[in-house]
């Protein structure tokens, strides 16, 4: 067995480590460049909804897709949403709705409804839905609320 001097072994180990680092750097740079390239997928073009649900989002809102709970207006919110559609034109969910307009009857027992988000527009560089409609399962006639009368504006910031 041939003996190698300690300095030579160190130089060999350092050279091997540098070669590995250079190879890793090349892979990392290629991966980073690929990640930085614009992604043209349907998901990137799909709008968000600005959601003010929850204490942490009450003031500024949060851009979300398919949230389980959603503030529709200052008077109406939706919970337990099951999204059936979320695309470039509209989003449709079934769930439960409560509002200031039904506190006596729906505070403890939210009403079944279909919520539709529509009219996407670009705000601060993000595509967001700007309108909503609510259709109660039993019909909207029992409640006199603006939020239940056709298309209504949705917070966009």
PDB file of C-alpha atoms in Angstrom:
ATOM      1  CA  UNK A   1       0.000   0.000   0.000  1.00  0.00           C
ATOM      2  CA  UNK A   2       1.334   3.367  -1.036  1.00  0.00           C
ATOM      3  CA  UNK A   3       1.343   6.092   1.615  1.00  0.00           C
ATOM      4  CA  UNK A   4       0.229   9.597   0.684  1.00  0.00           C
ATOM      5  CA  UNK A   5       1.441  12.614   2.567  1.00  0.00           C
ATOM      6  CA  UNK A   6      -1.054  14.482   4.765  1.00  0.00           C
ATOM      7  CA  UNK A   7      -0.812  17.769   2.815  1.00  0.00           C
ATOM      8  CA  UNK A   8      -1.509  15.903  -0.428  1.00  0.00           C
ATOM      9  CA  UNK A   9      -4.575  14.174   1.098  1.00  0.00           C
ATOM     10  CA  UNK A  10      -5.848  17.559   2.278  1.00  0.00           C
ATOM     11  CA  UNK A  11      -5.384  19.065  -1.179  1.00  0.00           C
ATOM     12  CA  UNK A  12      -7.197  16.106  -2.746  1.00  0.00           C
ATOM     13  CA  UNK A  13     -10.083  16.375  -0.252  1.00  0.00           C
ATOM     14  CA  UNK A  14     -10.332  20.131  -0.803  1.00  0.00           C
ATOM     15  CA  UNK A  15     -10.282  19.674  -4.585  1.00  0.00           C
ATOM     16  CA  UNK A  16     -13.029  17.040  -4.334  1.00  0.00           C
ATOM     17  CA  UNK A  17     -15.123  19.318  -2.107  1.00  0.00           C
ATOM     18  CA  UNK A  18     -14.685  22.232  -4.514  1.00  0.00           C
ATOM     19  CA  UNK A  19     -15.653  20.028  -7.457  1.00  0.00           C
ATOM     20  CA  UNK A  20     -18.811  18.952  -5.599  1.00  0.00           C
ATOM     21  CA  UNK A  21     -19.618  22.551  -4.701  1.00  0.00           C
ATOM     22  CA  UNK A  22     -19.132  23.632  -8.316  1.00  0.00           C
ATOM     23  CA  UNK A  23     -21.384  20.818  -9.545  1.00  0.00           C
ATOM     24  CA  UNK A  24     -24.027  21.681  -6.932  1.00  0.00           C
ATOM     25  CA  UNK A  25     -23.807  25.354  -7.849  1.00  0.00           C
ATOM     26  CA  UNK A  26     -24.425  24.537 -11.503  1.00  0.00           C
ATOM     27  CA  UNK A  27     -27.473  22.432 -10.627  1.00  0.00           C
ATOM     28  CA  UNK A  28     -28.769  25.060  -8.172  1.00  0.00           C
ATOM     29  CA  UNK A  29     -28.286  27.845 -10.724  1.00  0.00           C
ATOM     30  CA  UNK A  30     -30.110  25.876 -13.422  1.00  0.00           C
ATOM     31  CA  UNK A  31     -32.930  25.052 -11.004  1.00  0.00           C
ATOM     32  CA  UNK A  32     -33.131  28.678  -9.844  1.00  0.00           C
ATOM     33  CA  UNK A  33     -33.248  29.967 -13.417  1.00  0.00           C
ATOM     34  CA  UNK A  34     -35.991  27.519 -14.226  1.00  0.00           C
ATOM     35  CA  UNK A  35     -37.972  28.540 -11.139  1.00  0.00           C
ATOM     36  CA  UNK A  36     -37.554  32.227 -11.971  1.00  0.00           C
ATOM     37  CA  UNK A  37     -38.953  31.748 -15.491  1.00  0.00           C
ATOM     38  CA  UNK A  38     -42.583  32.838 -15.802  1.00  0.00           C
ATOM     39  CA  UNK A  39     -45.024  29.998 -15.401  1.00  0.00           C
ATOM     40  CA  UNK A  40     -47.898  30.122 -17.864  1.00  0.00           C
ATOM     41  CA  UNK A  41     -50.363  27.838 -16.192  1.00  0.00           C
ATOM     42  CA  UNK A  42     -54.093  28.103 -15.731  1.00  0.00           C
ATOM     43  CA  UNK A  43     -53.519  28.450 -11.970  1.00  0.00           C
ATOM     44  CA  UNK A  44     -51.478  31.638 -12.483  1.00  0.00           C
ATOM     45  CA  UNK A  45     -54.354  33.224 -14.434  1.00  0.00           C
ATOM     46  CA  UNK A  46     -57.060  32.101 -12.015  1.00  0.00           C
ATOM     47  CA  UNK A  47     -58.358  35.001  -9.891  1.00  0.00           C
ATOM     48  CA  UNK A  48     -58.110  35.326  -6.147  1.00  0.00           C
ATOM     49  CA  UNK A  49     -60.754  36.624  -3.771  1.00  0.00           C
ATOM     50  CA  UNK A  50     -59.807  39.249  -1.190  1.00  0.00           C
ATOM     51  CA  UNK A  51     -60.965  37.698   2.071  1.00  0.00           C
ATOM     52  CA  UNK A  52     -61.443  39.721   5.268  1.00  0.00           C
ATOM     53  CA  UNK A  53     -62.484  36.667   7.294  1.00  0.00           C
ATOM     54  CA  UNK A  54     -60.769  36.274  10.662  1.00  0.00           C
ATOM     55  CA  UNK A  55     -59.205  38.747  13.026  1.00  0.00           C
ATOM     56  CA  UNK A  56     -55.813  38.644  11.297  1.00  0.00           C
ATOM     57  CA  UNK A  57     -57.382  39.579   7.922  1.00  0.00           C
ATOM     58  CA  UNK A  58     -60.088  41.984   9.090  1.00  0.00           C
ATOM     59  CA  UNK A  59     -58.316  45.217   8.123  1.00  0.00           C
ATOM     60  CA  UNK A  60     -56.169  44.356   5.113  1.00  0.00           C
ATOM     61  CA  UNK A  61     -57.731  41.204   3.736  1.00  0.00           C
ATOM     62  CA  UNK A  62     -55.855  38.300   2.199  1.00  0.00           C
ATOM     63  CA  UNK A  63     -55.775  37.107  -1.408  1.00  0.00           C
ATOM     64  CA  UNK A  64     -57.012  33.516  -1.371  1.00  0.00           C
ATOM     65  CA  UNK A  65     -58.363  30.840  -3.654  1.00  0.00           C
ATOM     66  CA  UNK A  66     -61.174  28.513  -2.569  1.00  0.00           C
ATOM     67  CA  UNK A  67     -61.416  29.671   1.065  1.00  0.00           C
ATOM     68  CA  UNK A  68     -63.589  27.670   3.469  1.00  0.00           C
ATOM     69  CA  UNK A  69     -64.901  30.901   5.036  1.00  0.00           C
ATOM     70  CA  UNK A  70     -65.404  34.220   3.262  1.00  0.00           C
ATOM     71  CA  UNK A  71     -66.568  37.729   4.132  1.00  0.00           C
ATOM     72  CA  UNK A  72     -68.772  38.832   1.251  1.00  0.00           C
ATOM     73  CA  UNK A  73     -69.668  42.299   2.565  1.00  0.00           C
ATOM     74  CA  UNK A  74     -69.873  44.213   5.814  1.00  0.00           C
ATOM     75  CA  UNK A  75     -73.264  42.557   6.366  1.00  0.00           C
ATOM     76  CA  UNK A  76     -72.811  39.000   5.017  1.00  0.00           C
ATOM     77  CA  UNK A  77     -70.352  36.147   5.464  1.00  0.00           C
ATOM     78  CA  UNK A  78     -70.209  32.540   4.293  1.00  0.00           C
ATOM     79  CA  UNK A  79     -68.828  29.459   6.035  1.00  0.00           C
ATOM     80  CA  UNK A  80     -68.213  25.783   5.245  1.00  0.00           C
ATOM     81  CA  UNK A  81     -67.853  26.601   1.550  1.00  0.00           C
ATOM     82  CA  UNK A  82     -67.428  23.693  -0.879  1.00  0.00           C
ATOM     83  CA  UNK A  83     -66.142  25.069  -4.170  1.00  0.00           C
ATOM     84  CA  UNK A  84     -67.554  23.368  -7.270  1.00  0.00           C
ATOM     85  CA  UNK A  85     -65.920  25.761  -9.738  1.00  0.00           C
ATOM     86  CA  UNK A  86     -62.990  28.196  -9.589  1.00  0.00           C
ATOM     87  CA  UNK A  87     -61.797  29.412 -12.966  1.00  0.00           C
ATOM     88  CA  UNK A  88     -60.858  32.528 -14.934  1.00  0.00           C
ATOM     89  CA  UNK A  89     -64.474  33.778 -15.152  1.00  0.00           C
ATOM     90  CA  UNK A  90     -66.245  32.728 -11.971  1.00  0.00           C
ATOM     91  CA  UNK A  91     -66.174  30.685  -8.788  1.00  0.00           C
ATOM     92  CA  UNK A  92     -69.195  28.822  -7.412  1.00  0.00           C
ATOM     93  CA  UNK A  93     -69.601  27.244  -3.960  1.00  0.00           C
ATOM     94  CA  UNK A  94     -72.301  25.871  -1.717  1.00  0.00           C
ATOM     95  CA  UNK A  95     -72.172  26.521   1.997  1.00  0.00           C
ATOM     96  CA  UNK A  96     -73.818  28.398   4.829  1.00  0.00           C
ATOM     97  CA  UNK A  97     -74.509  32.128   4.978  1.00  0.00           C
ATOM     98  CA  UNK A  98     -75.150  34.489   7.865  1.00  0.00           C
ATOM     99  CA  UNK A  99     -75.710  38.201   7.915  1.00  0.00           C
ATOM    100  CA  UNK A 100     -76.743  41.200   9.931  1.00  0.00           C
ATOM    101  CA  UNK A 101     -80.054  40.929   8.050  1.00  0.00           C
ATOM    102  CA  UNK A 102     -80.930  37.545   9.654  1.00  0.00           C
ATOM    103  CA  UNK A 103     -79.345  37.632  13.119  1.00  0.00           C
ATOM    104  CA  UNK A 104     -82.528  36.584  14.911  1.00  0.00           C
ATOM    105  CA  UNK A 105     -82.868  33.439  12.810  1.00  0.00           C
ATOM    106  CA  UNK A 106     -79.484  32.548  11.332  1.00  0.00           C
ATOM    107  CA  UNK A 107     -76.824  33.444  13.901  1.00  0.00           C
ATOM    108  CA  UNK A 108     -76.876  29.974  15.457  1.00  0.00           C
ATOM    109  CA  UNK A 109     -78.233  28.211  12.380  1.00  0.00           C
ATOM    110  CA  UNK A 110     -76.695  29.635   9.162  1.00  0.00           C
ATOM    111  CA  UNK A 111     -78.732  29.401   5.974  1.00  0.00           C
ATOM    112  CA  UNK A 112     -77.806  27.057   3.120  1.00  0.00           C
ATOM    113  CA  UNK A 113     -76.809  29.001   0.015  1.00  0.00           C
ATOM    114  CA  UNK A 114     -74.934  29.074  -3.269  1.00  0.00           C
ATOM    115  CA  UNK A 115     -72.295  31.789  -3.551  1.00  0.00           C
ATOM    116  CA  UNK A 116     -70.982  32.908  -6.945  1.00  0.00           C
ATOM    117  CA  UNK A 117     -67.937  35.165  -7.398  1.00  0.00           C
ATOM    118  CA  UNK A 118     -67.474  36.877 -10.767  1.00  0.00           C
ATOM    119  CA  UNK A 119     -66.187  39.840 -12.765  1.00  0.00           C
ATOM    120  CA  UNK A 120     -62.432  39.399 -12.281  1.00  0.00           C
ATOM    121  CA  UNK A 121     -60.273  42.481 -12.595  1.00  0.00           C
ATOM    122  CA  UNK A 122     -56.635  43.293 -11.924  1.00  0.00           C
ATOM    123  CA  UNK A 123     -55.934  45.192  -8.699  1.00  0.00           C
ATOM    124  CA  UNK A 124     -52.355  45.916  -7.573  1.00  0.00           C
ATOM    125  CA  UNK A 125     -51.060  43.405 -10.131  1.00  0.00           C
ATOM    126  CA  UNK A 126     -53.336  40.543  -8.987  1.00  0.00           C
ATOM    127  CA  UNK A 127     -56.440  39.279 -10.719  1.00  0.00           C
ATOM    128  CA  UNK A 128     -59.315  39.240  -8.196  1.00  0.00           C
ATOM    129  CA  UNK A 129     -63.050  38.656  -8.364  1.00  0.00           C
ATOM    130  CA  UNK A 130     -64.978  41.916  -7.926  1.00  0.00           C
ATOM    131  CA  UNK A 131     -68.625  40.794  -7.595  1.00  0.00           C
ATOM    132  CA  UNK A 132     -70.697  38.198  -5.754  1.00  0.00           C
ATOM    133  CA  UNK A 133     -74.221  36.810  -5.732  1.00  0.00           C
ATOM    134  CA  UNK A 134     -75.930  34.812  -2.989  1.00  0.00           C
ATOM    135  CA  UNK A 135     -78.891  32.520  -3.605  1.00  0.00           C
ATOM    136  CA  UNK A 136     -80.440  31.000  -0.494  1.00  0.00           C
ATOM    137  CA  UNK A 137     -81.527  27.365  -0.805  1.00  0.00           C
ATOM    138  CA  UNK A 138     -85.119  28.221   0.209  1.00  0.00           C
ATOM    139  CA  UNK A 139     -85.218  31.381  -1.902  1.00  0.00           C
ATOM    140  CA  UNK A 140     -84.223  34.905  -0.954  1.00  0.00           C
ATOM    141  CA  UNK A 141     -87.768  36.245  -0.554  1.00  0.00           C
ATOM    142  CA  UNK A 142     -87.965  35.843   3.234  1.00  0.00           C
ATOM    143  CA  UNK A 143     -85.151  38.360   3.739  1.00  0.00           C
ATOM    144  CA  UNK A 144     -84.990  41.962   2.604  1.00  0.00           C
ATOM    145  CA  UNK A 145     -81.267  42.462   2.145  1.00  0.00           C
ATOM    146  CA  UNK A 146     -79.302  44.236  -0.557  1.00  0.00           C
ATOM    147  CA  UNK A 147     -76.732  41.410  -0.487  1.00  0.00           C
ATOM    148  CA  UNK A 148     -79.438  38.998  -1.671  1.00  0.00           C
ATOM    149  CA  UNK A 149     -80.628  41.164  -4.593  1.00  0.00           C
ATOM    150  CA  UNK A 150     -78.560  40.189  -7.612  1.00  0.00           C
ATOM    151  CA  UNK A 151     -74.909  40.953  -8.217  1.00  0.00           C
ATOM    152  CA  UNK A 152     -73.160  42.959  -5.492  1.00  0.00           C
ATOM    153  CA  UNK A 153     -69.656  44.488  -5.263  1.00  0.00           C
ATOM    154  CA  UNK A 154     -66.966  42.435  -3.544  1.00  0.00           C
ATOM    155  CA  UNK A 155     -63.944  43.925  -1.747  1.00  0.00           C
ATOM    156  CA  UNK A 156     -60.943  43.985  -4.089  1.00  0.00           C
ATOM    157  CA  UNK A 157     -58.292  45.279  -1.688  1.00  0.00           C
TER     158      UNK A 157
END
